[in-house]
mmCIF file of C-alpha atoms in Angstrom:
data_model
loop_
_atom_site.group_PDB
_atom_site.id
_atom_site.type_symbol
_atom_site.label_atom_id
_atom_site.label_comp_id
_atom_site.label_asym_id
_atom_site.label_seq_id
_atom_site.Cartn_x
_atom_site.Cartn_y
_atom_site.Cartn_z
ATOM 1 C CA MET A 9 62.927 154.597 128.149
ATOM 2 C CA ALA A 10 66.339 153.029 128.816
ATOM 3 C CA SER A 11 66.594 149.619 130.509
ATOM 4 C CA SER A 12 67.453 150.046 134.165
ATOM 5 C CA ALA A 13 69.190 146.711 134.785
ATOM 6 C CA ALA A 14 72.842 146.288 133.864
ATOM 7 C CA VAL A 15 72.917 143.246 131.624
ATOM 8 C CA PRO A 16 75.818 140.782 131.669
ATOM 9 C CA PHE A 17 78.104 141.046 128.637
ATOM 10 C CA TRP A 18 76.889 137.745 127.178
ATOM 11 C CA ARG A 19 73.264 138.836 127.352
ATOM 12 C CA ALA A 20 74.191 142.083 125.634
ATOM 13 C CA ALA A 21 75.828 140.081 122.842
ATOM 14 C CA GLY A 22 72.589 138.146 122.281
ATOM 15 C CA MET A 23 73.495 134.945 124.137
ATOM 16 C CA THR A 24 71.061 133.241 126.515
ATOM 17 C CA TYR A 25 72.009 132.031 130.005
ATOM 18 C CA ILE A 26 71.807 128.391 128.954
ATOM 19 C CA THR A 27 74.238 128.943 126.098
ATOM 20 C CA TYR A 28 76.611 130.763 128.456
ATOM 21 C CA SER A 29 76.348 128.055 131.088
ATOM 22 C CA ASN A 30 76.951 125.274 128.561
ATOM 23 C CA ILE A 31 79.990 127.035 127.129
ATOM 24 C CA CYS A 32 81.445 127.409 130.657
ATOM 25 C CA ALA A 33 80.796 123.743 131.400
ATOM 26 C CA ASN A 34 82.432 122.627 128.145
ATOM 27 C CA LEU A 35 85.513 124.729 128.826
ATOM 28 C CA VAL A 36 85.848 123.228 132.315
ATOM 29 C CA ARG A 37 85.423 119.704 130.936
ATOM 30 C CA ASN A 38 88.145 120.250 128.371
ATOM 31 C CA CYS A 39 90.600 121.164 131.121
ATOM 32 C CA LEU A 40 90.220 118.016 133.155
ATOM 33 C CA LYS A 41 92.947 115.439 133.766
ATOM 34 C CA GLU A 42 92.871 112.282 131.749
ATOM 35 C CA PRO A 43 90.527 109.628 133.134
ATOM 36 C CA PHE A 44 88.039 112.294 134.226
ATOM 37 C CA LYS A 45 88.119 114.051 130.893
ATOM 38 C CA ALA A 46 87.261 110.890 128.966
ATOM 39 C CA GLU A 47 84.413 110.114 131.374
ATOM 40 C CA ALA A 48 83.028 113.626 131.168
ATOM 41 C CA LEU A 49 83.124 113.731 127.378
ATOM 42 C CA SER A 50 81.511 110.311 127.028
ATOM 43 C CA ARG A 51 78.800 111.370 129.491
ATOM 44 C CA GLU A 52 77.970 114.403 127.390
ATOM 45 C CA LYS A 53 77.568 112.568 124.085
ATOM 46 C CA VAL A 54 74.211 113.127 122.398
ATOM 47 C CA HIS A 55 72.404 111.164 119.756
ATOM 48 C CA PHE A 56 69.123 112.291 118.304
ATOM 49 C CA SER A 57 67.180 112.539 115.100
ATOM 50 C CA ILE A 58 64.869 115.409 114.133
ATOM 51 C CA SER A 59 62.310 115.372 111.385
ATOM 52 C CA LYS A 60 60.128 118.243 110.266
ATOM 53 C CA TRP A 61 56.538 117.396 109.492
ATOM 54 C CA ALA A 62 54.676 118.651 106.437
ATOM 55 C CA ASP A 63 51.147 117.679 105.379
ATOM 56 C CA GLY A 64 50.859 115.206 108.231
ATOM 57 C CA LYS A 65 53.928 113.254 107.100
ATOM 58 C CA PRO A 66 57.472 113.354 108.452
ATOM 59 C CA GLU A 67 60.116 114.578 106.026
ATOM 60 C CA LYS A 68 63.633 113.167 105.863
ATOM 61 C CA PRO A 69 65.075 113.077 109.418
ATOM 62 C CA ILE A 70 68.293 114.833 110.364
ATOM 63 C CA LEU A 71 70.468 112.594 112.509
ATOM 64 C CA ARG A 72 72.846 114.222 115.001
ATOM 65 C CA SER A 73 75.134 111.843 116.776
ATOM 66 C CA ASP A 74 78.434 111.861 118.655
ATOM 67 C CA THR A 75 78.886 108.099 118.309
ATOM 68 C CA PRO A 76 80.403 107.626 114.870
ATOM 69 C CA GLY A 77 78.999 105.112 112.492
ATOM 70 C CA VAL A 78 75.527 105.070 114.032
ATOM 71 C CA MET B 12 53.733 157.936 129.682
ATOM 72 C CA PHE B 13 54.750 158.109 133.310
ATOM 73 C CA ARG B 14 51.743 160.151 134.413
ATOM 74 C CA GLN B 15 49.672 156.961 134.360
ATOM 75 C CA ALA B 16 52.341 154.907 136.092
ATOM 76 C CA SER B 17 51.444 155.762 139.680
ATOM 77 C CA ARG B 18 47.773 155.051 139.042
ATOM 78 C CA LEU B 19 48.564 151.704 137.423
ATOM 79 C CA VAL B 20 50.988 150.688 140.166
ATOM 80 C CA SER B 21 48.584 151.523 142.989
ATOM 81 C CA ARG B 22 45.735 149.776 141.181
ATOM 82 C CA SER B 23 47.692 146.532 140.897
ATOM 83 C CA ILE B 24 48.806 146.715 144.535
ATOM 84 C CA THR B 25 45.264 147.079 145.863
ATOM 85 C CA ALA B 26 44.051 144.246 143.654
ATOM 86 C CA LYS B 27 46.753 141.932 144.997
ATOM 87 C CA SER B 28 46.171 142.797 148.654
ATOM 88 C CA THR B 29 42.584 141.518 148.635
ATOM 89 C CA THR B 30 43.537 138.019 147.503
ATOM 90 C CA ASN B 31 45.846 137.031 150.314
ATOM 91 C CA ARG B 32 47.416 133.787 149.226
ATOM 92 C CA ALA B 33 48.987 131.562 151.824
ATOM 93 C CA PHE B 34 52.538 130.235 151.432
ATOM 94 C CA SER B 35 52.727 126.558 150.585
ATOM 95 C CA THR B 36 54.084 125.770 154.062
ATOM 96 C CA GLU B 37 50.961 127.220 155.688
ATOM 97 C CA VAL B 38 48.291 125.436 153.630
ATOM 98 C CA PRO B 39 47.045 122.450 155.639
ATOM 99 C CA SER B 40 47.609 119.127 153.971
ATOM 100 C CA THR B 41 44.002 117.969 154.498
ATOM 101 C CA ILE B 42 41.832 117.995 151.407
ATOM 102 C CA ASP B 43 38.839 120.303 151.085
ATOM 103 C CA SER B 44 36.071 118.527 153.066
ATOM 104 C CA SER B 45 33.096 119.996 151.189
ATOM 105 C CA PHE B 46 34.567 118.698 147.927
ATOM 106 C CA VAL B 47 35.063 115.250 149.446
ATOM 107 C CA GLU B 48 31.438 115.160 150.653
ATOM 108 C CA ALA B 49 30.087 116.235 147.289
ATOM 109 C CA TRP B 50 32.272 113.579 145.649
ATOM 110 C CA LYS B 51 30.999 110.862 147.953
ATOM 111 C CA LYS B 52 27.396 111.737 147.111
ATOM 112 C CA VAL B 53 28.038 111.372 143.411
ATOM 113 C CA ALA B 54 30.498 108.457 143.426
ATOM 114 C CA PRO B 55 30.381 106.675 146.809
ATOM 115 C CA ASN B 56 32.477 103.714 145.721
ATOM 116 C CA MET B 57 35.437 105.664 144.333
ATOM 117 C CA ASP B 58 38.117 107.354 146.370
ATOM 118 C CA PRO B 59 38.269 111.121 145.940
ATOM 119 C CA PRO B 60 41.062 112.134 143.552
ATOM 120 C CA GLN B 61 44.505 112.919 144.940
ATOM 121 C CA THR B 62 46.068 116.293 144.309
ATOM 122 C CA PRO B 63 49.771 116.729 143.485
ATOM 123 C CA SER B 64 50.399 118.301 146.874
ATOM 124 C CA SER B 65 49.378 115.108 148.679
ATOM 125 C CA PHE B 66 52.289 113.299 147.023
ATOM 126 C CA MET B 67 54.840 115.923 147.942
ATOM 127 C CA LYS B 68 56.784 115.862 151.165
ATOM 128 C CA PRO B 69 55.864 119.006 153.103
ATOM 129 C CA ARG B 70 58.569 121.643 152.977
ATOM 130 C CA PRO B 71 60.513 121.740 156.275
ATOM 131 C CA SER B 72 59.172 124.710 158.185
ATOM 132 C CA THR B 73 61.272 127.665 159.258
ATOM 133 C CA ALA B 74 62.434 127.048 162.794
ATOM 134 C CA SER B 75 61.838 129.861 165.252
ATOM 135 C CA SER B 76 65.436 129.752 166.440
ATOM 136 C CA ILE B 77 68.420 129.571 164.079
ATOM 137 C CA PRO B 78 69.501 125.954 163.543
ATOM 138 C CA THR B 79 73.096 125.011 164.260
ATOM 139 C CA LYS B 80 73.768 123.326 160.941
ATOM 140 C CA LEU B 81 73.189 124.182 157.314
ATOM 141 C CA THR B 82 71.626 121.456 155.160
ATOM 142 C CA VAL B 83 73.218 121.396 151.729
ATOM 143 C CA ASN B 84 71.847 119.795 148.577
ATOM 144 C CA PHE B 85 74.449 120.095 145.846
ATOM 145 C CA VAL B 86 73.267 118.669 142.542
ATOM 146 C CA LEU B 87 74.634 118.342 139.029
ATOM 147 C CA PRO B 88 72.649 117.275 135.984
ATOM 148 C CA TYR B 89 74.171 113.798 136.088
ATOM 149 C CA ALA B 90 74.704 113.212 139.809
ATOM 150 C CA SER B 91 73.676 114.362 143.250
ATOM 151 C CA GLU B 92 76.968 115.381 144.794
ATOM 152 C CA LEU B 93 75.648 116.174 148.296
ATOM 153 C CA SER B 94 72.148 115.345 149.414
ATOM 154 C CA GLY B 95 70.828 116.657 152.678
ATOM 155 C CA LYS B 96 74.320 116.947 154.143
ATOM 156 C CA GLU B 97 74.567 118.894 157.405
ATOM 157 C CA VAL B 98 77.519 121.267 157.389
ATOM 158 C CA ASP B 99 78.720 124.324 159.243
ATOM 159 C CA MET B 100 79.261 126.670 156.325
ATOM 160 C CA VAL B 101 79.576 126.830 152.552
ATOM 161 C CA ILE B 102 81.327 129.517 150.568
ATOM 162 C CA ILE B 103 79.817 129.943 147.108
ATOM 163 C CA PRO B 104 81.260 131.868 144.150
ATOM 164 C CA ALA B 105 78.359 134.249 143.512
ATOM 165 C CA THR B 106 78.558 136.829 140.723
ATOM 166 C CA THR B 107 78.700 139.457 143.481
ATOM 167 C CA GLY B 108 81.772 137.798 145.021
ATOM 168 C CA GLN B 109 82.559 134.904 147.358
ATOM 169 C CA MET B 110 79.528 134.547 149.625
ATOM 170 C CA GLY B 111 79.747 132.758 152.939
ATOM 171 C CA VAL B 112 76.556 130.958 153.913
ATOM 172 C CA LEU B 113 75.939 130.126 157.566
ATOM 173 C CA PRO B 114 72.814 128.572 159.106
ATOM 174 C CA GLY B 115 70.129 131.240 159.361
ATOM 175 C CA HIS B 116 71.291 133.069 156.241
ATOM 176 C CA VAL B 117 68.768 135.464 154.747
ATOM 177 C CA PRO B 118 66.798 133.751 151.933
ATOM 178 C CA THR B 119 68.698 134.484 148.748
ATOM 179 C CA ILE B 120 68.888 133.367 145.155
ATOM 180 C CA ALA B 121 72.427 133.788 143.898
ATOM 181 C CA GLU B 122 73.716 133.274 140.376
ATOM 182 C CA LEU B 123 77.122 131.612 140.473
ATOM 183 C CA LYS B 124 80.150 132.521 138.391
ATOM 184 C CA PRO B 125 82.981 130.109 137.552
ATOM 185 C CA GLY B 126 84.889 129.694 140.808
ATOM 186 C CA ILE B 127 85.577 127.628 143.901
ATOM 187 C CA MET B 128 82.824 126.414 146.176
ATOM 188 C CA SER B 129 83.965 125.145 149.562
ATOM 189 C CA VAL B 130 81.983 123.087 152.019
ATOM 190 C CA HIS B 131 83.145 123.403 155.648
ATOM 191 C CA GLU B 132 82.275 120.646 158.095
ATOM 192 C CA GLY B 133 84.180 120.879 161.382
ATOM 193 C CA THR B 134 87.811 120.960 160.295
ATOM 194 C CA ASP B 135 87.072 119.306 156.918
ATOM 195 C CA ILE B 136 87.008 121.580 153.911
ATOM 196 C CA LYS B 137 85.943 120.128 150.573
ATOM 197 C CA LYS B 138 86.522 122.320 147.529
ATOM 198 C CA TYR B 139 84.928 122.064 144.106
ATOM 199 C CA PHE B 140 85.432 124.164 141.009
ATOM 200 C CA VAL B 141 81.956 125.125 139.779
ATOM 201 C CA SER B 142 81.461 126.124 136.144
ATOM 202 C CA SER B 143 78.258 128.124 136.709
ATOM 203 C CA GLY B 144 74.866 127.631 138.286
ATOM 204 C CA PHE B 145 72.585 128.935 140.977
ATOM 205 C CA ALA B 146 72.338 128.754 144.726
ATOM 206 C CA PHE B 147 68.986 128.929 146.473
ATOM 207 C CA LEU B 148 69.241 129.696 150.178
ATOM 208 C CA HIS B 149 66.013 129.080 152.024
ATOM 209 C CA ALA B 150 64.732 130.516 155.283
ATOM 210 C CA ASN B 151 64.893 127.103 156.973
ATOM 211 C CA SER B 152 68.712 126.897 156.528
ATOM 212 C CA VAL B 153 68.552 124.602 153.540
ATOM 213 C CA ALA B 154 70.857 125.481 150.667
ATOM 214 C CA ASP B 155 70.143 124.101 147.205
ATOM 215 C CA ILE B 156 73.129 124.561 144.964
ATOM 216 C CA ILE B 157 72.839 123.536 141.349
ATOM 217 C CA ALA B 158 75.704 123.561 138.905
ATOM 218 C CA VAL B 159 76.165 122.249 135.411
ATOM 219 C CA GLU B 160 79.692 121.024 136.045
ATOM 220 C CA ALA B 161 81.590 120.828 139.326
ATOM 221 C CA VAL B 162 84.939 119.081 139.733
ATOM 222 C CA PRO B 163 87.313 118.642 142.677
ATOM 223 C CA LEU B 164 90.361 120.874 142.159
ATOM 224 C CA GLU B 165 92.721 117.881 141.862
ATOM 225 C CA ASN B 166 91.044 116.847 138.620
ATOM 226 C CA ILE B 167 91.975 120.021 136.738
ATOM 227 C CA ASP B 168 95.027 119.937 134.470
ATOM 228 C CA ALA B 169 97.063 123.134 134.951
ATOM 229 C CA SER B 170 98.846 122.998 131.598
ATOM 230 C CA GLN B 171 95.568 122.819 129.678
ATOM 231 C CA VAL B 172 94.255 125.752 131.672
ATOM 232 C CA GLN B 173 97.299 127.829 130.677
ATOM 233 C CA LYS B 174 96.939 126.801 127.053
ATOM 234 C CA GLY B 175 93.246 127.658 127.070
ATOM 235 C CA LEU B 176 93.880 131.013 128.723
ATOM 236 C CA ALA B 177 96.482 131.962 126.109
ATOM 237 C CA GLU B 178 94.212 130.806 123.287
ATOM 238 C CA PHE B 179 91.195 132.764 124.462
ATOM 239 C CA THR B 180 93.165 135.901 125.269
ATOM 240 C CA GLN B 181 94.406 135.807 121.699
ATOM 241 C CA LYS B 182 90.864 135.182 120.389
ATOM 242 C CA LEU B 183 89.570 138.122 122.420
ATOM 243 C CA ALA B 184 92.123 140.407 120.818
ATOM 244 C CA SER B 185 91.239 139.254 117.310
ATOM 245 C CA ALA B 186 87.449 138.928 117.696
ATOM 246 C CA THR B 187 85.237 140.941 115.353
ATOM 247 C CA THR B 188 81.536 140.293 116.003
ATOM 248 C CA ASP B 189 79.852 140.835 119.377
ATOM 249 C CA LEU B 190 79.167 137.122 119.687
ATOM 250 C CA GLU B 191 82.811 136.157 119.063
ATOM 251 C CA LYS B 192 83.909 138.736 121.598
ATOM 252 C CA ALA B 193 81.460 137.373 124.156
ATOM 253 C CA GLU B 194 82.607 133.791 123.607
ATOM 254 C CA ALA B 195 86.252 134.765 123.893
ATOM 255 C CA GLN B 196 85.470 136.776 127.018
ATOM 256 C CA ILE B 197 83.747 133.774 128.579
ATOM 257 C CA GLY B 198 86.785 131.645 127.734
ATOM 258 C CA VAL B 199 89.128 134.147 129.366
ATOM 259 C CA GLU B 200 86.950 134.373 132.486
ATOM 260 C CA VAL B 201 86.573 130.638 132.977
ATOM 261 C CA HIS B 202 90.258 129.912 132.417
ATOM 262 C CA SER B 203 91.391 132.759 134.674
ATOM 263 C CA ALA B 204 89.077 131.469 137.371
ATOM 264 C CA MET B 205 90.517 127.963 137.023
ATOM 265 C CA ASN B 206 94.027 129.376 137.093
ATOM 266 C CA ALA B 207 93.298 131.345 140.251
ATOM 267 C CA ALA B 208 91.670 128.281 141.784
ATOM 268 C CA LEU B 209 94.713 126.106 141.140
ATOM 269 C CA SER B 210 97.221 128.625 142.410
ATOM 270 C CA GLY B 211 95.170 130.077 145.309
#
């Protein structure tokens, strides 16, 4: 039973829509003129920490941050 | 396998037709009175609980005649670019091509590809380059357009677009895995769209 819908090339390569959309947005942001580019990149900075839990206790957290030194 | 298909399909259709659910615009906003009475018997001093629908503004109903203006809500994750703006027409870059939306357009959900979206109000035309997103066109001539990134064309740097296009074309030629090819392809598409937007 073949799939009837024609899938977009990124879906066929295993990418989800969100990944595709975020890649497009990043490419557009990188092509902006100067003051806008700095604003856009600073707006998109993320900072978070993840920790896996085992036996009811958190293990060592992984910190992901775009602001250096934090 | 397909011998059962027609039986299964007709069974599900008949099941659905008996429960005829109303659209959210048709359900009256008054609360169920028998529930309220039963509540008052049990707890006369407390107000009956509110339901989420009582907090929502009712959806504007579909007018019987086509309205003269299209109401556009254009939102980005970090800002609401246009909110309830009345315009004459918008042209959106759908994956099926540039789609012109006038008031009274057939309800549609369109996936957007990287391209130019233009908002026409009288003689004013405002153009944005949209990275990707969706457009929901409702029966009541309201258009909800959501994009991850949308910039006015003046903010795009042509030299970086050319550089990016050359880089991704080269990556596409040298890509090995499916994923690399897809990423390079996306790069080529987005940069070509920006290029066309700047020159067109």
